[in-house]
Amino acid sequence: MKKILVFLLSALGLNANAQDPYLNNTIINTSDLFGTSRFVSMGGAMGALGADLSVISSNPAGLGMIRKNEMSLTAGASWLGYNSAKGSASGTFAQFNQIGALASFQCSGKVSNINLAFNYQKKADFNNSFFGETLTAASWADQLKGLADEAYENRDILYGHSDTYFSTLYYLAETSGLYDEEIEKTPADPNSTLSVSRGSLDAYEFNVSTNIDNRYFFGLTLGLDDVDFLRTTDYWEQRTDKSGNIQDFGYANEQRITGTGFNFKFGAIVRPFANSPFRVGVTVETPTWYRLKYVDDQYLTTKYSWDDKEKVAVYDPAPKSYYKHYVYDLSNSYINYLEYLLTSPWKFRAQMGSTISTCFAWGVEYEFASYSCTSTRYPSEYGGTTLDLDLSDVTATMFLPQHTLRAGLEFKPVSSLALRAGYNYISSTTSPDSYWDPYYCNSSVSYPTGLDYMNLSDTHIVTFGLGYRYKMLYADLAYKYRIQKGDYYAFNSYYSNVPMAPVPVDLSTHSITATIGVRF
């Protein structure tokens, strides 16, 4: 616990507006596949092939290949369901994935056409639920008691520089009354957590593209992102005091992030051989500059308080694998509000693809992004912004570069029918050894935005689909199986008396989408 105090004292006078790097990575890391059903069923590997409204994101130049006006709409549903002895994840959610339109203006000379387009497209889906039972023998109440002891013994040092509490967790720890209780450090048994996430990251994109001599294609896309993220986490444990009495201990955390961002994408596609349909493409995507609002509502439920009034958590063991919310004493709650600027990394894509006759098409794509370059700034009341150097250092150490490989095929047994398949490999941005410690980064202590974290594995996406064309109309279907697992930690047990073991979680999802469109 002395280590925590050293961090706190060293942070006095520094910028105290920090964010949870895991949460930031969840918001900006779009390691999924969304778009029209044709785009999804070909694994999104259409950056060089073009001629689909969803390439407005992957390669803006691809829209220059469309020579007619077009409109399309895509909707569907996703579901996940996994159960084990310790954890379960589940949920079924309707999705509205895409709607877009393109207007093509024919030209004379080498410039064949200039196109203007708009497309709405989902970038990330945050909907999921996870329940973990008997997570570990480690006790977070033990850890919180240590915080309470430090806060009580060093009140003059910690709070002498401000009229407000220096740290949310220190405030909760102190008001819990744990600091003056002789608690036997026994393992927590049982303990459990319930985490529910809702919301999405949506993109509204505007594009201009052109076709020069049917060999060179260029495009520019302006993207406007909308963030809506909500996560509630409830942690509960039972433990024993020195007298052998059973104690209920509960901690709940609700996090809400909303805001907007913008980025630019520039793309180019070239057919290097005049008599060949083979083409190569490149895309450069700028960082997305987000301005976000964060609200964190935390509740702590214990048996103790300054007025000796019992705060007893209510637990309902039936049905199994689910428990009801606690009855909270609001005197032990704390709400944080923070405005901050989040900048995602640059992205670079290289693509190639071709057609064979009129019955076969293929495409491959590689993307690189370094999420260790994510940065956080805070607006100043005097104008300008302040970079959180501490959090930048933590992020640079914690996260890995991300490599994405996409491949897709399309086969037309007859001119009106298409069969498609695709595959994505997306490397993880965290290693199994990564962890989140609210006291690791000096300036993080005032805004500990959550105790739990998850180290995710690499992602594999397998897709299949079919399409039908009739004159101006077309309809497409796509099935997507997204495979991803993770190691879940309810809290960092570095300061606890018992090591924390992760809970394995399967976050794999299935989804089906349908697109209807017209080209005229």
Tab-separated table of C-alpha atoms in Angstrom, residues 98-481:
chain	number	residue	atom	x	y	z
A	98	GLN	CA	-25.837	0.429	-43.406
A	99	ILE	CA	-27.716	2.838	-45.629
A	100	GLY	CA	-26.170	4.785	-48.477
A	101	ALA	CA	-26.606	6.488	-51.815
A	102	LEU	CA	-24.353	7.478	-54.720
A	103	ALA	CA	-24.853	9.915	-57.587
A	104	SER	CA	-22.684	9.443	-60.700
A	105	PHE	CA	-21.991	12.337	-63.054
A	106	GLN	CA	-20.700	11.320	-66.493
A	107	CYS	CA	-17.854	13.334	-68.008
A	108	SER	CA	-16.074	13.557	-71.335
A	109	GLY	CA	-12.430	12.956	-72.126
A	110	LYS	CA	-10.141	10.917	-69.904
A	111	VAL	CA	-12.255	11.571	-66.794
A	112	SER	CA	-15.060	9.071	-67.227
A	113	ASN	CA	-17.158	10.103	-64.241
A	114	ILE	CA	-17.178	11.953	-60.927
A	115	ASN	CA	-19.220	10.431	-58.110
A	116	LEU	CA	-20.637	11.865	-54.909
A	117	ALA	CA	-21.760	9.488	-52.175
A	118	PHE	CA	-23.051	9.298	-48.620
A	119	ASN	CA	-23.034	6.188	-46.465
A	120	TYR	CA	-23.984	5.392	-42.886
A	121	GLN	CA	-22.247	2.295	-41.554
A	122	LYS	CA	-21.795	0.655	-38.166
A	123	LYS	CA	-18.119	0.409	-37.138
A	124	ALA	CA	-18.372	-1.368	-33.778
A	125	ASP	CA	-21.109	-3.048	-31.765
A	126	PHE	CA	-20.713	-2.881	-27.975
A	127	ASN	CA	-23.722	-5.070	-27.116
A	128	ASN	CA	-22.791	-8.011	-24.903
A	129	SER	CA	-23.373	-9.470	-21.463
A	130	PHE	CA	-20.989	-11.446	-19.278
A	131	PHE	CA	-21.526	-13.193	-15.959
A	132	GLY	CA	-18.685	-14.745	-13.975
A	133	GLU	CA	-19.233	-16.854	-10.866
A	134	THR	CA	-16.562	-17.860	-8.318
A	135	LEU	CA	-13.999	-15.785	-10.162
A	136	THR	CA	-11.115	-16.168	-7.748
A	137	ALA	CA	-10.225	-16.481	-4.098
A	138	ALA	CA	-8.726	-12.986	-4.138
A	139	SER	CA	-10.639	-10.381	-2.143
A	140	TRP	CA	-11.063	-6.827	-3.368
A	141	ALA	CA	-12.372	-5.849	0.087
A	142	ASP	CA	-8.898	-6.606	1.468
A	143	GLN	CA	-7.399	-4.341	-1.135
A	144	LEU	CA	-9.926	-1.606	-0.416
A	145	LYS	CA	-9.224	-1.837	3.327
A	146	GLY	CA	-5.583	-1.092	2.562
A	147	LEU	CA	-6.677	1.977	0.634
A	148	ALA	CA	-8.943	3.009	3.503
A	149	ASP	CA	-6.098	2.675	6.004
A	150	GLU	CA	-3.794	4.795	3.842
A	151	ALA	CA	-6.479	7.414	3.288
A	152	TYR	CA	-7.300	7.681	6.990
A	153	GLU	CA	-3.687	7.754	8.198
A	154	ASN	CA	-2.623	10.348	5.621
A	155	ARG	CA	-5.666	12.609	5.391
A	156	ASP	CA	-3.684	15.804	5.914
A	157	ILE	CA	-1.161	14.878	3.240
A	158	LEU	CA	-3.636	13.624	0.642
A	159	TYR	CA	-6.357	16.206	1.071
A	160	GLY	CA	-4.423	19.213	2.324
A	161	HIS	CA	-3.946	20.455	-1.253
A	162	SER	CA	-7.580	20.488	-2.258
A	163	ASP	CA	-11.101	20.987	-0.951
A	164	THR	CA	-12.218	17.862	-2.774
A	165	TYR	CA	-11.220	14.250	-2.415
A	166	PHE	CA	-8.148	13.403	-4.397
A	167	SER	CA	-9.247	9.961	-5.568
A	168	THR	CA	-12.659	8.416	-6.096
A	169	LEU	CA	-11.592	5.046	-4.727
A	170	TYR	CA	-9.956	6.676	-1.729
A	171	TYR	CA	-13.186	8.523	-1.061
A	172	LEU	CA	-15.236	5.318	-1.281
A	173	ALA	CA	-12.713	3.434	0.843
A	174	GLU	CA	-12.699	6.038	3.575
A	175	THR	CA	-16.464	6.469	3.774
A	176	SER	CA	-16.914	2.688	3.870
A	177	GLY	CA	-15.546	2.634	7.423
A	178	LEU	CA	-13.215	-0.235	6.582
A	179	TYR	CA	-10.192	1.636	7.900
A	180	ASP	CA	-11.056	1.120	11.595
A	181	GLU	CA	-12.159	-2.501	11.311
A	182	GLU	CA	-9.961	-5.500	12.116
A	183	ILE	CA	-10.792	-7.631	9.096
A	184	GLU	CA	-9.329	-11.081	8.885
A	185	LYS	CA	-7.643	-11.495	5.483
A	186	THR	CA	-9.486	-14.564	4.367
A	187	PRO	CA	-10.175	-15.512	0.735
A	188	ALA	CA	-13.413	-14.278	-0.773
A	189	ASP	CA	-15.774	-17.193	-1.355
A	190	PRO	CA	-17.955	-16.973	-3.252
A	191	ASN	CA	-17.508	-13.951	-5.516
A	192	SER	CA	-18.987	-13.025	-8.879
A	193	THR	CA	-19.382	-10.244	-11.388
A	194	LEU	CA	-21.974	-9.169	-13.927
A	195	SER	CA	-20.929	-6.929	-16.822
A	196	VAL	CA	-23.403	-5.577	-19.380
A	197	SER	CA	-22.398	-3.362	-22.324
A	198	ARG	CA	-24.640	-1.506	-24.755
A	199	GLY	CA	-24.190	0.911	-27.630
A	200	SER	CA	-22.267	1.257	-30.870
A	201	LEU	CA	-19.748	3.277	-32.834
A	202	ASP	CA	-21.378	4.612	-36.001
A	203	ALA	CA	-19.844	6.360	-39.021
A	204	TYR	CA	-21.481	8.894	-41.353
A	205	GLU	CA	-19.250	9.236	-44.412
A	206	PHE	CA	-19.169	11.596	-47.393
A	207	ASN	CA	-17.174	10.721	-50.490
A	208	VAL	CA	-15.993	12.155	-53.779
A	209	SER	CA	-14.346	9.818	-56.293
A	210	THR	CA	-13.330	9.778	-59.910
A	211	ASN	CA	-12.375	7.453	-62.757
A	212	ILE	CA	-9.566	8.455	-65.131
A	213	ASP	CA	-9.309	6.506	-68.360
A	214	ASN	CA	-10.792	3.456	-66.570
A	215	ARG	CA	-7.316	2.695	-65.192
A	216	TYR	CA	-6.748	5.187	-62.402
A	217	PHE	CA	-9.243	5.735	-59.601
A	218	PHE	CA	-9.019	8.232	-56.775
A	219	GLY	CA	-11.273	9.002	-53.838
A	220	LEU	CA	-11.518	11.055	-50.658
A	221	THR	CA	-13.843	10.310	-47.728
A	222	LEU	CA	-14.731	12.500	-44.780
A	223	GLY	CA	-15.909	10.380	-41.857
A	224	LEU	CA	-17.965	11.619	-38.906
A	225	ASP	CA	-18.135	9.161	-36.003
A	226	ASP	CA	-20.783	8.982	-33.297
A	227	VAL	CA	-19.919	7.247	-29.999
A	228	ASP	CA	-22.538	5.855	-27.618
A	229	PHE	CA	-21.164	3.432	-25.025
A	230	LEU	CA	-22.673	2.246	-21.749
A	231	ARG	CA	-21.276	-0.420	-19.443
A	232	THR	CA	-22.483	-1.484	-16.012
A	233	THR	CA	-20.409	-3.799	-13.839
A	234	ASP	CA	-21.490	-5.316	-10.521
A	235	TYR	CA	-18.963	-7.116	-8.324
A	236	TRP	CA	-19.983	-9.075	-5.218
A	237	GLU	CA	-18.114	-11.172	-2.677
A	238	GLN	CA	-18.575	-12.769	0.734
A	239	ARG	CA	-15.759	-12.840	3.245
A	240	THR	CA	-15.216	-13.580	6.940
A	241	ASP	CA	-14.076	-11.150	9.657
A	242	LYS	CA	-11.902	-12.064	12.635
A	243	SER	CA	-14.964	-13.091	14.639
A	244	GLY	CA	-16.080	-15.523	11.983
A	245	ASN	CA	-18.971	-13.381	10.788
A	246	ILE	CA	-19.939	-13.421	7.121
A	247	GLN	CA	-19.693	-10.058	5.383
A	248	ASP	CA	-21.306	-9.017	2.108
A	249	PHE	CA	-19.247	-6.652	-0.019
A	250	GLY	CA	-20.482	-5.075	-3.241
A	251	TYR	CA	-19.056	-2.662	-5.789
A	252	ALA	CA	-20.965	-1.339	-8.805
A	253	ASN	CA	-19.650	0.839	-11.600
A	254	GLU	CA	-21.613	2.444	-14.436
A	255	GLN	CA	-19.638	4.069	-17.256
A	256	ARG	CA	-21.132	6.144	-20.053
A	257	ILE	CA	-19.142	7.621	-22.951
A	258	THR	CA	-20.706	9.766	-25.648
A	259	GLY	CA	-19.222	12.065	-28.248
A	260	THR	CA	-18.194	12.581	-31.840
A	261	GLY	CA	-15.083	12.381	-33.985
A	262	PHE	CA	-13.900	12.939	-37.516
A	263	ASN	CA	-11.283	11.528	-39.892
A	264	PHE	CA	-10.205	11.551	-43.530
A	265	LYS	CA	-9.435	8.642	-45.850
A	266	PHE	CA	-7.577	8.932	-49.142
A	267	GLY	CA	-7.531	6.028	-51.594
A	268	ALA	CA	-6.096	5.191	-54.983
A	269	ILE	CA	-6.548	2.177	-57.272
A	270	VAL	CA	-4.502	1.440	-60.380
A	271	ARG	CA	-4.790	-1.145	-63.129
A	272	PRO	CA	-1.086	-1.538	-63.940
A	273	PHE	CA	-1.724	-3.513	-67.125
A	274	ALA	CA	-4.032	-1.952	-69.710
A	275	ASN	CA	-5.472	-5.266	-70.948
A	276	SER	CA	-5.806	-6.905	-67.529
A	277	PRO	CA	-8.533	-6.509	-64.881
A	278	PHE	CA	-5.879	-6.957	-62.147
A	279	ARG	CA	-5.701	-3.916	-59.867
A	280	VAL	CA	-3.858	-2.713	-56.779
A	281	GLY	CA	-4.962	-0.159	-54.229
A	282	VAL	CA	-3.691	1.800	-51.248
A	283	THR	CA	-5.549	3.658	-48.513
A	284	VAL	CA	-4.282	6.100	-45.899
A	285	GLU	CA	-6.650	6.834	-43.022
A	286	THR	CA	-5.887	9.685	-40.670
A	287	PRO	CA	-6.416	9.353	-36.925
A	288	THR	CA	-9.941	9.923	-35.735
A	289	TRP	CA	-10.062	12.954	-33.490
A	290	TYR	CA	-12.721	12.352	-30.844
A	291	ARG	CA	-14.213	14.780	-28.349
A	292	LEU	CA	-15.855	12.687	-25.648
A	293	LYS	CA	-17.855	13.078	-22.460
A	294	TYR	CA	-17.362	10.508	-19.729
A	295	VAL	CA	-19.670	9.925	-16.755
A	296	ASP	CA	-18.793	7.345	-14.120
A	297	ASP	CA	-21.217	6.419	-11.339
A	298	GLN	CA	-19.709	4.187	-8.645
A	299	TYR	CA	-21.385	2.551	-5.666
A	300	LEU	CA	-19.819	0.763	-2.734
A	301	THR	CA	-21.815	-1.453	-0.363
A	302	THR	CA	-20.285	-2.704	2.896
A	303	LYS	CA	-21.383	-3.578	6.412
A	304	TYR	CA	-19.565	-0.618	7.909
A	305	SER	CA	-19.903	3.182	7.867
A	306	TRP	CA	-19.042	6.167	10.034
A	307	ASP	CA	-22.447	6.082	11.694
A	308	ASP	CA	-22.239	2.304	12.284
A	309	LYS	CA	-25.355	1.804	10.218
A	310	GLU	CA	-25.239	-1.518	8.446
A	311	LYS	CA	-25.235	-1.453	4.647
A	312	VAL	CA	-26.198	-5.001	3.756
A	313	ALA	CA	-26.084	-6.111	0.137
A	314	VAL	CA	-29.043	-8.122	-1.113
A	315	TYR	CA	-28.132	-11.282	-2.994
A	316	ASP	CA	-30.584	-13.594	-4.736
A	317	PRO	CA	-28.996	-16.998	-5.486
A	318	ALA	CA	-31.924	-18.184	-7.624
A	319	PRO	CA	-31.921	-18.650	-10.496
A	320	LYS	CA	-28.318	-19.760	-10.716
A	321	SER	CA	-25.832	-17.740	-12.754
A	322	TYR	CA	-27.768	-14.520	-12.174
A	323	TYR	CA	-28.117	-12.152	-9.294
A	324	LYS	CA	-30.167	-9.066	-8.676
A	325	HIS	CA	-28.777	-5.601	-8.094
A	326	TYR	CA	-27.871	-4.542	-4.609
A	327	VAL	CA	-29.793	-2.115	-2.452
A	328	TYR	CA	-27.307	0.736	-2.354
A	329	ASP	CA	-26.742	3.409	0.260
A	330	LEU	CA	-26.247	6.518	-1.854
A	331	SER	CA	-24.015	8.084	0.821
A	332	ASN	CA	-21.364	5.716	-0.501
A	333	SER	CA	-21.722	6.712	-4.147
A	334	TYR	CA	-19.538	8.952	-6.274
A	335	ILE	CA	-20.029	10.420	-9.731
A	336	ASN	CA	-17.216	11.508	-12.045
A	337	TYR	CA	-17.614	13.723	-15.084
A	338	LEU	CA	-14.826	14.318	-17.572
A	339	GLU	CA	-14.464	15.819	-21.020
A	340	TYR	CA	-11.457	14.643	-22.987
A	341	LEU	CA	-10.005	14.389	-26.486
A	342	LEU	CA	-9.033	10.938	-27.740
A	343	THR	CA	-6.946	10.393	-30.875
A	344	SER	CA	-6.868	6.995	-32.594
A	345	PRO	CA	-3.824	5.786	-34.602
A	346	TRP	CA	-3.151	6.184	-38.318
A	347	LYS	CA	-4.202	3.238	-40.499
A	348	PHE	CA	-2.573	2.026	-43.715
A	349	ARG	CA	-4.023	-0.509	-46.154
A	350	ALA	CA	-2.623	-2.283	-49.199
A	351	GLN	CA	-5.031	-4.127	-51.497
A	352	MET	CA	-5.129	-6.191	-54.662
A	353	GLY	CA	-7.812	-7.991	-56.597
A	354	SER	CA	-9.013	-9.090	-60.001
A	355	THR	CA	-11.827	-10.690	-61.956
A	356	ILE	CA	-11.697	-13.702	-64.259
A	357	SER	CA	-14.131	-13.435	-67.118
A	358	THR	CA	-17.509	-12.472	-65.676
A	359	CYS	CA	-17.893	-15.361	-63.254
A	360	PHE	CA	-15.077	-15.074	-60.698
A	361	ALA	CA	-13.579	-12.314	-58.517
A	362	TRP	CA	-11.026	-12.316	-55.716
A	363	GLY	CA	-9.510	-9.762	-53.370
A	364	VAL	CA	-6.974	-9.573	-50.539
A	365	GLU	CA	-6.126	-6.735	-48.178
A	366	TYR	CA	-3.626	-5.956	-45.405
A	367	GLU	CA	-4.092	-3.245	-42.761
A	368	PHE	CA	-1.699	-1.908	-40.134
A	369	ALA	CA	-2.497	0.240	-37.089
A	370	SER	CA	-0.433	0.886	-33.970
A	371	TYR	CA	-2.782	1.360	-31.029
A	372	SER	CA	0.163	2.115	-28.778
A	373	CYS	CA	0.095	5.562	-30.425
A	374	THR	CA	-3.339	6.417	-29.022
A	375	SER	CA	-3.218	9.728	-27.179
A	376	THR	CA	-5.478	11.526	-24.702
A	377	ARG	CA	-5.781	15.282	-24.184
A	378	TYR	CA	-7.899	17.481	-21.954
A	379	PRO	CA	-9.394	20.848	-22.892
A	380	SER	CA	-8.066	23.713	-20.814
A	381	GLU	CA	-10.273	26.407	-19.304
A	382	TYR	CA	-7.771	28.918	-20.693
A	383	GLY	CA	-7.943	27.516	-24.218
A	384	GLY	CA	-5.900	24.822	-25.931
A	385	THR	CA	-5.402	21.275	-24.690
A	386	THR	CA	-3.087	19.370	-22.369
A	387	LEU	CA	-1.545	16.011	-23.318
A	388	ASP	CA	-1.709	13.276	-20.677
A	389	LEU	CA	1.913	12.159	-20.826
A	390	ASP	CA	1.512	9.562	-18.069
A	391	LEU	CA	-1.348	7.822	-19.832
A	392	SER	CA	0.505	7.987	-23.154
A	393	ASP	CA	3.446	6.167	-21.569
A	394	VAL	CA	1.149	3.482	-20.145
A	395	THR	CA	-0.647	3.045	-23.473
A	396	ALA	CA	2.622	2.782	-25.400
A	397	THR	CA	3.772	0.011	-23.047
A	398	MET	CA	0.474	-1.835	-22.775
A	399	PHE	CA	-0.751	-2.134	-26.391
A	400	LEU	CA	0.646	-3.863	-29.465
A	401	PRO	CA	0.479	-3.012	-33.192
A	402	GLN	CA	-2.513	-4.546	-34.923
A	403	HIS	CA	-2.224	-6.492	-38.182
A	404	THR	CA	-5.321	-7.326	-40.210
A	405	LEU	CA	-5.543	-9.658	-43.187
A	406	ARG	CA	-8.727	-9.914	-45.280
A	407	ALA	CA	-9.505	-12.237	-48.201
A	408	GLY	CA	-12.635	-12.789	-50.269
A	409	LEU	CA	-13.993	-14.723	-53.251
A	410	GLU	CA	-17.058	-14.396	-55.456
A	411	PHE	CA	-18.317	-16.976	-57.944
A	412	LYS	CA	-21.224	-16.508	-60.376
A	413	PRO	CA	-22.546	-19.809	-61.762
A	414	VAL	CA	-25.046	-17.700	-63.752
A	415	SER	CA	-25.045	-13.973	-64.371
A	416	SER	CA	-27.826	-13.246	-61.882
A	417	LEU	CA	-26.578	-15.373	-58.957
A	418	ALA	CA	-23.382	-14.955	-56.886
A	419	LEU	CA	-21.859	-17.185	-54.208
A	420	ARG	CA	-19.331	-15.582	-51.828
A	421	ALA	CA	-16.927	-16.419	-49.010
A	422	GLY	CA	-14.454	-14.436	-46.941
A	423	TYR	CA	-11.996	-14.583	-44.052
A	424	ASN	CA	-10.395	-12.066	-41.649
A	425	TYR	CA	-7.481	-12.430	-39.280
A	426	ILE	CA	-7.076	-9.570	-36.785
A	427	SER	CA	-4.216	-9.668	-34.297
A	428	SER	CA	-4.841	-8.741	-30.678
A	429	THR	CA	-3.705	-5.388	-29.316
A	430	THR	CA	-3.024	-6.838	-25.857
A	431	SER	CA	-0.744	-9.603	-24.636
A	432	PRO	CA	-1.695	-12.190	-21.983
A	433	ASP	CA	0.552	-10.273	-19.556
A	434	SER	CA	-1.176	-6.904	-20.009
A	435	TYR	CA	-3.063	-5.548	-17.018
A	436	TRP	CA	-4.899	-2.493	-15.774
A	437	ASP	CA	-3.951	-0.934	-12.448
A	438	PRO	CA	-5.853	2.243	-11.445
A	439	TYR	CA	-2.750	3.333	-9.489
A	440	TYR	CA	-0.190	2.490	-12.155
A	441	CYS	CA	-0.326	5.871	-13.855
A	442	ASN	CA	0.123	8.930	-11.637
A	443	SER	CA	-2.665	10.999	-13.117
A	444	SER	CA	-5.081	8.047	-13.256
A	445	VAL	CA	-5.846	8.052	-9.548
A	446	SER	CA	-8.545	10.724	-9.746
A	447	TYR	CA	-10.558	8.921	-12.429
A	448	PRO	CA	-10.275	5.136	-11.901
A	449	THR	CA	-12.877	4.287	-14.496
A	450	GLY	CA	-13.263	0.633	-13.634
A	451	LEU	CA	-11.573	-2.233	-11.881
A	452	ASP	CA	-12.189	-5.064	-14.346
A	453	TYR	CA	-10.349	-5.660	-17.608
A	454	MET	CA	-10.040	-8.326	-20.279
A	455	ASN	CA	-7.105	-9.430	-22.421
A	456	LEU	CA	-8.518	-10.464	-25.781
A	457	SER	CA	-7.150	-13.072	-28.156
A	458	ASP	CA	-6.664	-12.720	-31.913
A	459	THR	CA	-9.896	-12.447	-33.901
A	460	HIS	CA	-10.937	-14.745	-36.757
A	461	ILE	CA	-13.943	-13.922	-38.929
A	462	VAL	CA	-15.439	-16.412	-41.392
A	463	THR	CA	-18.168	-15.262	-43.790
A	464	PHE	CA	-20.456	-16.737	-46.430
A	465	GLY	CA	-23.111	-15.186	-48.603
A	466	LEU	CA	-25.073	-15.097	-51.809
A	467	GLY	CA	-26.511	-12.423	-54.036
A	468	TYR	CA	-29.194	-12.110	-56.679
A	469	ARG	CA	-29.507	-9.502	-59.441
A	470	TYR	CA	-32.613	-8.704	-61.469
A	471	LYS	CA	-32.344	-5.742	-63.820
A	472	MET	CA	-31.836	-2.663	-61.622
A	473	LEU	CA	-32.553	-4.451	-58.320
A	474	TYR	CA	-30.287	-6.606	-56.192
A	475	ALA	CA	-30.544	-8.493	-52.904
A	476	ASP	CA	-27.697	-9.982	-50.875
A	477	LEU	CA	-27.430	-12.168	-47.773
A	478	ALA	CA	-24.413	-12.650	-45.522
A	479	TYR	CA	-23.560	-14.875	-42.564
A	480	LYS	CA	-20.669	-13.884	-40.276
A	481	TYR	CA	-19.030	-15.971	-37.557
